[in-house]
mmCIF file of C-alpha atoms and ligand atoms in Angstrom:
data_model
loop_
_atom_site.group_PDB
_atom_site.id
_atom_site.type_symbol
_atom_site.label_atom_id
_atom_site.label_comp_id
_atom_site.label_asym_id
_atom_site.label_seq_id
_atom_site.Cartn_x
_atom_site.Cartn_y
_atom_site.Cartn_z
ATOM 1 C CA MET A 1 -4.474 3.042 32.891
ATOM 2 C CA SER A 2 -1.418 2.965 30.629
ATOM 3 C CA PHE A 3 2.272 2.878 31.421
ATOM 4 C CA PRO A 4 4.861 5.255 30.009
ATOM 5 C CA GLY A 5 6.956 3.388 27.437
ATOM 6 C CA ASN A 6 4.199 0.841 26.848
ATOM 7 C CA ARG A 7 1.443 2.873 25.305
ATOM 8 C CA SER A 8 0.476 4.465 22.034
ATOM 9 C CA GLU A 9 1.458 8.077 21.512
ATOM 10 C CA LEU A 10 -2.014 8.571 20.005
ATOM 11 C CA PRO A 11 -5.098 9.323 22.128
ATOM 12 C CA GLY A 12 -6.932 6.015 22.580
ATOM 13 C CA GLY A 13 -4.399 4.430 20.216
ATOM 14 C CA ILE A 14 -6.366 5.814 17.265
ATOM 15 C CA ARG A 15 -4.777 7.807 14.468
ATOM 16 C CA ARG A 16 -7.552 10.243 13.569
ATOM 17 C CA LEU A 17 -7.012 11.609 10.094
ATOM 18 C CA ARG A 18 -9.105 14.272 8.459
ATOM 19 C CA PHE A 19 -10.851 13.041 5.310
ATOM 20 C CA PRO A 20 -9.588 15.160 2.397
ATOM 21 C CA HIS A 21 -12.789 16.317 0.674
ATOM 22 C CA ALA A 22 -11.274 16.280 -2.804
ATOM 23 C CA ALA A 23 -10.355 12.574 -2.450
ATOM 24 C CA PRO A 24 -12.616 10.258 -4.483
ATOM 25 C CA SER A 25 -13.120 7.582 -1.785
ATOM 26 C CA ARG A 26 -12.806 7.051 1.948
ATOM 27 C CA SER A 27 -10.222 4.324 1.236
ATOM 28 C CA THR A 28 -7.777 7.183 0.806
ATOM 29 C CA LEU A 29 -7.301 7.244 4.578
ATOM 30 C CA LYS A 30 -5.936 3.674 4.577
ATOM 31 C CA LEU A 31 -2.921 4.648 2.489
ATOM 32 C CA GLU A 32 -2.357 7.860 4.435
ATOM 33 C CA GLU A 33 -2.500 5.954 7.718
ATOM 34 C CA ALA A 34 -0.111 3.325 6.304
ATOM 35 C CA TRP A 35 2.440 6.024 5.497
ATOM 36 C CA HIS A 36 2.133 7.489 8.998
ATOM 37 C CA GLU A 37 2.623 4.005 10.406
ATOM 38 C CA PHE A 38 5.478 2.783 8.222
ATOM 39 C CA VAL A 39 7.402 5.859 7.040
ATOM 40 C CA PRO A 40 8.886 8.111 9.731
ATOM 41 C CA ARG A 41 7.627 11.692 9.276
ATOM 42 C CA ASP A 42 11.145 13.109 8.857
ATOM 43 C CA GLN A 43 11.711 10.766 5.845
ATOM 44 C CA TRP A 44 8.560 11.711 3.910
ATOM 45 C CA ASP A 45 10.344 14.288 1.767
ATOM 46 C CA ASP A 46 12.833 11.645 0.585
ATOM 47 C CA ARG A 47 10.663 8.546 0.412
ATOM 48 C CA LEU A 48 7.362 10.140 -0.672
ATOM 49 C CA ALA A 49 8.859 12.763 -2.906
ATOM 50 C CA GLU A 50 7.568 14.891 -5.744
ATOM 51 C CA GLY A 51 8.439 13.427 -9.147
ATOM 52 C CA MET A 52 8.546 9.818 -7.931
ATOM 53 C CA GLN A 53 6.927 7.076 -10.035
ATOM 54 C CA ALA A 54 4.204 4.868 -8.587
ATOM 55 C CA ALA A 55 1.736 2.193 -9.611
ATOM 56 C CA ASP A 56 -1.684 1.769 -7.996
ATOM 57 C CA LEU A 57 -3.194 -1.656 -8.739
ATOM 58 C CA GLY A 58 -6.964 -1.758 -8.285
ATOM 59 C CA ALA A 59 -6.957 2.037 -8.311
ATOM 60 C CA ALA A 60 -10.563 3.057 -9.082
ATOM 61 C CA PRO A 61 -12.100 5.426 -8.193
ATOM 62 C CA GLY A 62 -8.772 6.801 -7.021
ATOM 63 C CA GLY A 63 -8.538 7.277 -3.251
ATOM 64 C CA TRP A 64 -5.024 5.817 -3.052
ATOM 65 C CA THR A 65 -3.944 7.456 -6.321
ATOM 66 C CA TRP A 66 -5.160 10.757 -4.836
ATOM 67 C CA GLN A 67 -2.651 10.368 -1.969
ATOM 68 C CA LEU A 68 0.200 9.633 -4.388
ATOM 69 C CA VAL A 69 -0.755 12.632 -6.542
ATOM 70 C CA ALA A 70 -1.017 14.836 -3.430
ATOM 71 C CA ARG A 71 2.682 14.033 -2.859
ATOM 72 C CA GLY A 72 3.426 15.078 -6.465
ATOM 73 C CA MET A 73 4.029 11.559 -7.804
ATOM 74 C CA ASN A 74 3.322 10.262 -11.314
ATOM 75 C CA VAL A 75 0.969 7.322 -11.111
ATOM 76 C CA PHE A 76 0.052 4.352 -13.308
ATOM 77 C CA ALA A 77 -3.523 3.662 -12.172
ATOM 78 C CA ILE A 78 -4.444 0.095 -13.129
ATOM 79 C CA ASP A 79 -8.156 -0.758 -13.034
ATOM 80 C CA ASN A 80 -11.003 -1.593 -15.412
ATOM 81 C CA GLY A 81 -13.236 0.752 -13.469
ATOM 82 C CA PRO A 82 -13.520 4.532 -13.999
ATOM 83 C CA MET A 83 -11.157 6.952 -12.280
ATOM 84 C CA ASP A 84 -12.289 10.211 -10.722
ATOM 85 C CA LYS A 85 -12.322 12.957 -13.382
ATOM 86 C CA ALA A 86 -10.824 15.717 -11.203
ATOM 87 C CA LEU A 87 -7.963 13.413 -10.254
ATOM 88 C CA MET A 88 -7.273 12.618 -13.925
ATOM 89 C CA ALA A 89 -7.216 16.371 -14.627
ATOM 90 C CA SER A 90 -4.092 16.626 -12.432
ATOM 91 C CA GLY A 91 -2.159 15.328 -15.457
ATOM 92 C CA LEU A 92 -0.102 13.077 -13.170
ATOM 93 C CA VAL A 93 -2.157 9.913 -13.665
ATOM 94 C CA GLU A 94 -2.051 7.410 -16.522
ATOM 95 C CA HIS A 95 -5.129 5.193 -16.322
ATOM 96 C CA LEU A 96 -4.639 1.726 -17.824
ATOM 97 C CA ARG A 97 -7.570 -0.675 -18.041
ATOM 98 C CA GLU A 98 -5.433 -3.755 -17.468
ATOM 99 C CA ASP A 99 -5.262 -6.714 -15.129
ATOM 100 C CA GLY A 100 -3.222 -5.718 -12.086
ATOM 101 C CA PHE A 101 -2.066 -9.309 -11.627
ATOM 102 C CA VAL A 102 -0.274 -9.404 -14.981
ATOM 103 C CA TRP A 103 0.613 -5.769 -15.738
ATOM 104 C CA GLN A 104 4.322 -4.960 -15.654
ATOM 105 C CA PRO A 105 5.761 -1.460 -15.269
ATOM 106 C CA PRO A 106 7.737 -0.051 -18.223
ATOM 107 C CA GLU A 107 10.609 0.858 -15.881
ATOM 108 C CA ARG A 108 11.593 0.551 -12.237
ATOM 109 C CA LEU A 109 9.189 2.512 -10.004
ATOM 110 C CA ASP A 110 9.483 3.975 -6.533
ATOM 111 C CA TRP A 111 6.169 2.757 -5.128
ATOM 112 C CA LEU A 112 3.719 -0.067 -5.702
ATOM 113 C CA VAL A 113 0.387 0.147 -3.887
ATOM 114 C CA CYS A 114 -2.379 -2.407 -4.233
ATOM 115 C CA ASP A 115 -5.925 -2.467 -2.846
ATOM 116 C CA ILE A 116 -7.337 -5.239 -5.077
ATOM 117 C CA VAL A 117 -9.931 -7.416 -3.366
ATOM 118 C CA ASP A 118 -8.705 -10.968 -4.007
ATOM 119 C CA LYS A 119 -7.228 -13.954 -2.192
ATOM 120 C CA PRO A 120 -4.383 -12.875 0.117
ATOM 121 C CA SER A 121 -2.132 -15.595 -1.340
ATOM 122 C CA ARG A 122 -2.731 -14.332 -4.886
ATOM 123 C CA VAL A 123 -2.056 -10.707 -3.961
ATOM 124 C CA THR A 124 1.093 -11.671 -2.032
ATOM 125 C CA ALA A 125 2.418 -13.777 -4.926
ATOM 126 C CA MET A 126 1.932 -10.851 -7.307
ATOM 127 C CA VAL A 127 3.694 -8.347 -5.012
ATOM 128 C CA GLN A 128 6.445 -10.911 -4.435
ATOM 129 C CA ARG A 129 7.107 -11.020 -8.184
ATOM 130 C CA TRP A 130 7.412 -7.219 -8.221
ATOM 131 C CA LEU A 131 9.899 -7.271 -5.361
ATOM 132 C CA VAL A 132 11.997 -10.162 -6.666
ATOM 133 C CA GLN A 133 12.228 -8.350 -10.028
ATOM 134 C CA ARG A 134 12.946 -5.113 -8.111
ATOM 135 C CA TRP A 135 10.224 -3.298 -10.063
ATOM 136 C CA CYS A 136 9.656 -0.999 -7.056
ATOM 137 C CA ARG A 137 11.557 0.169 -3.987
ATOM 138 C CA GLU A 138 8.627 0.129 -1.568
ATOM 139 C CA ALA A 139 5.190 -1.425 -1.534
ATOM 140 C CA VAL A 140 1.998 -1.038 0.459
ATOM 141 C CA PHE A 141 -0.709 -3.626 -0.079
ATOM 142 C CA ASN A 142 -3.783 -4.863 1.695
ATOM 143 C CA LEU A 143 -4.615 -8.465 2.451
ATOM 144 C CA LYS A 144 -8.397 -8.867 2.564
ATOM 145 C CA LEU A 145 -9.479 -11.337 5.216
ATOM 146 C CA PRO A 146 -13.085 -12.479 4.923
ATOM 147 C CA MET A 147 -12.120 -16.007 6.070
ATOM 148 C CA LYS A 148 -12.231 -17.473 9.606
ATOM 149 C CA ARG A 149 -8.573 -18.413 10.099
ATOM 150 C CA ARG A 150 -7.166 -14.948 9.495
ATOM 151 C CA TRP A 151 -4.018 -15.196 11.586
ATOM 152 C CA GLU A 152 -3.005 -18.445 9.841
ATOM 153 C CA GLU A 153 -3.650 -16.916 6.421
ATOM 154 C CA VAL A 154 -1.622 -13.767 7.122
ATOM 155 C CA SER A 155 1.230 -15.772 8.700
ATOM 156 C CA ARG A 156 1.356 -18.096 5.693
ATOM 157 C CA CYS A 157 1.500 -15.170 3.262
ATOM 158 C CA LEU A 158 4.149 -13.231 5.181
ATOM 159 C CA SER A 159 6.416 -16.189 5.866
ATOM 160 C CA GLY A 160 6.172 -17.260 2.205
ATOM 161 C CA LEU A 161 7.051 -13.723 1.110
ATOM 162 C CA GLU A 162 9.992 -13.537 3.487
ATOM 163 C CA ALA A 163 11.314 -16.932 2.352
ATOM 164 C CA SER A 164 11.021 -16.107 -1.351
ATOM 165 C CA LEU A 165 12.755 -12.756 -1.014
ATOM 166 C CA SER A 166 15.569 -14.281 0.990
ATOM 167 C CA GLU A 167 15.934 -17.153 -1.529
ATOM 168 C CA ALA A 168 16.176 -14.558 -4.319
ATOM 169 C CA GLY A 169 18.821 -12.620 -2.367
ATOM 170 C CA VAL A 170 16.534 -9.597 -1.959
ATOM 171 C CA ARG A 171 17.021 -7.900 1.420
ATOM 172 C CA ALA A 172 13.819 -6.299 2.610
ATOM 173 C CA GLU A 173 12.013 -5.009 5.677
ATOM 174 C CA ILE A 174 8.479 -6.416 5.921
ATOM 175 C CA ARG A 175 5.910 -5.007 8.323
ATOM 176 C CA CYS A 176 2.222 -5.674 8.746
ATOM 177 C CA ARG A 177 -0.431 -3.897 10.832
ATOM 178 C CA HIS A 178 -4.139 -3.881 11.323
ATOM 179 C CA LEU A 179 -4.700 -0.138 10.926
ATOM 180 C CA TYR A 180 -7.527 1.880 12.436
ATOM 181 C CA HIS A 181 -8.980 2.500 8.952
ATOM 182 C CA ASP A 182 -8.667 -1.186 7.971
ATOM 183 C CA ARG A 183 -11.778 -3.295 8.329
ATOM 184 C CA GLU A 184 -11.556 -7.007 7.454
ATOM 185 C CA GLU A 185 -8.029 -6.601 6.179
ATOM 186 C CA VAL A 186 -4.456 -5.867 7.191
ATOM 187 C CA THR A 187 -1.897 -3.582 5.572
ATOM 188 C CA VAL A 188 1.573 -4.787 4.620
ATOM 189 C CA HIS A 189 4.570 -2.553 3.933
ATOM 190 C CA VAL A 190 7.752 -3.812 2.285
ATOM 191 C CA ARG A 191 10.897 -1.766 1.726
ATOM 192 C CA LEU A 192 13.851 -3.097 -0.234
ATOM 193 C CA LEU A 193 17.068 -2.477 1.651
ATOM 194 C CA ASP A 194 19.500 -2.414 -1.259
HETATM 195 C C1 LIG B 201 -11.358 -1.658 -2.955
HETATM 196 S S1 LIG B 201 -11.369 -1.085 -4.599
HETATM 197 C C2 LIG B 201 -10.016 0.033 -4.633
HETATM 198 C C3 LIG B 201 -10.317 1.371 -4.016
HETATM 199 C C4 LIG B 201 -9.191 2.355 -4.247
HETATM 200 N N1 LIG B 201 -7.972 1.929 -3.529
HETATM 201 C C5 LIG B 201 -9.543 3.740 -3.785
HETATM 202 O O1 LIG B 201 -8.921 4.224 -2.815
HETATM 203 O O2 LIG B 201 -10.418 4.394 -4.386
HETATM 204 C C6 LIG B 201 -10.725 -2.453 -5.487
HETATM 205 C C7 LIG B 201 -10.563 -2.182 -6.971
HETATM 206 O O3 LIG B 201 -9.826 -3.281 -7.529
HETATM 207 C C8 LIG B 201 -10.225 -3.433 -8.867
HETATM 208 N N2 LIG B 201 -9.763 -4.755 -9.337
HETATM 209 C C9 LIG B 201 -10.238 -5.975 -9.016
HETATM 210 N N3 LIG B 201 -9.536 -6.938 -9.666
HETATM 211 C C10 LIG B 201 -8.586 -6.275 -10.389
HETATM 212 C C11 LIG B 201 -7.540 -6.699 -11.248
HETATM 213 N N4 LIG B 201 -7.322 -7.998 -11.503
HETATM 214 N N5 LIG B 201 -6.752 -5.758 -11.824
HETATM 215 C C12 LIG B 201 -6.957 -4.444 -11.580
HETATM 216 N N6 LIG B 201 -7.932 -3.989 -10.771
HETATM 217 C C13 LIG B 201 -8.725 -4.893 -10.174
HETATM 218 C C14 LIG B 201 -11.722 -3.227 -8.832
HETATM 219 O O4 LIG B 201 -12.201 -2.834 -10.119
HETATM 220 C C15 LIG B 201 -11.862 -2.111 -7.784
HETATM 221 O O5 LIG B 201 -11.942 -0.849 -8.405
#
């Protein structure tokens, strides 16, 4: 039984997305689901627009980059691993074999996405640097949670991020969800407000 006004609009609360067969990995659905969750559909044409600039840290083989390219964005794909050849043939992707924790964009970008498997605190600190420097307008990143005390870990990361942004005078909206396509991880979305 569910009550009107207190239930998901989705059947069973699950956002079922069709796997795009040209995408190089199933991870692609995590970023698509994140956009459905965090960006209202009527804002996609402004906030996920053709010609925007994005960086994908930990990009290989390219499932997340595929989503950015499908929206017509230019993407810096940062990963030592190989990227999908068909995706590279789009001409919209620059593959850089660099360390995502130290790489800096050559100019301000629209989107940062990051799916690197590392300590949540390390990933959060890196994204925090991007946001404090205003290197991107919006970010989607995953916090991988193989540890036992997951809630504590996520809370520590998010409250630290919020405090640092506020200390730096950066106004931002921070949201975090455990998505249907997430496994032992959660997805965080941050949008700078000015
Ligand atoms: C879970 S996979 C990413 C999958 C990708 N999002 C997709 O949809 O196909 C994590 C990737 O992070 C990369 N990685 C790990 N440490 C990295 C680092 N310091 N800098 C850049 N990439 C890193 C790995 O090589 C791996 O390809």
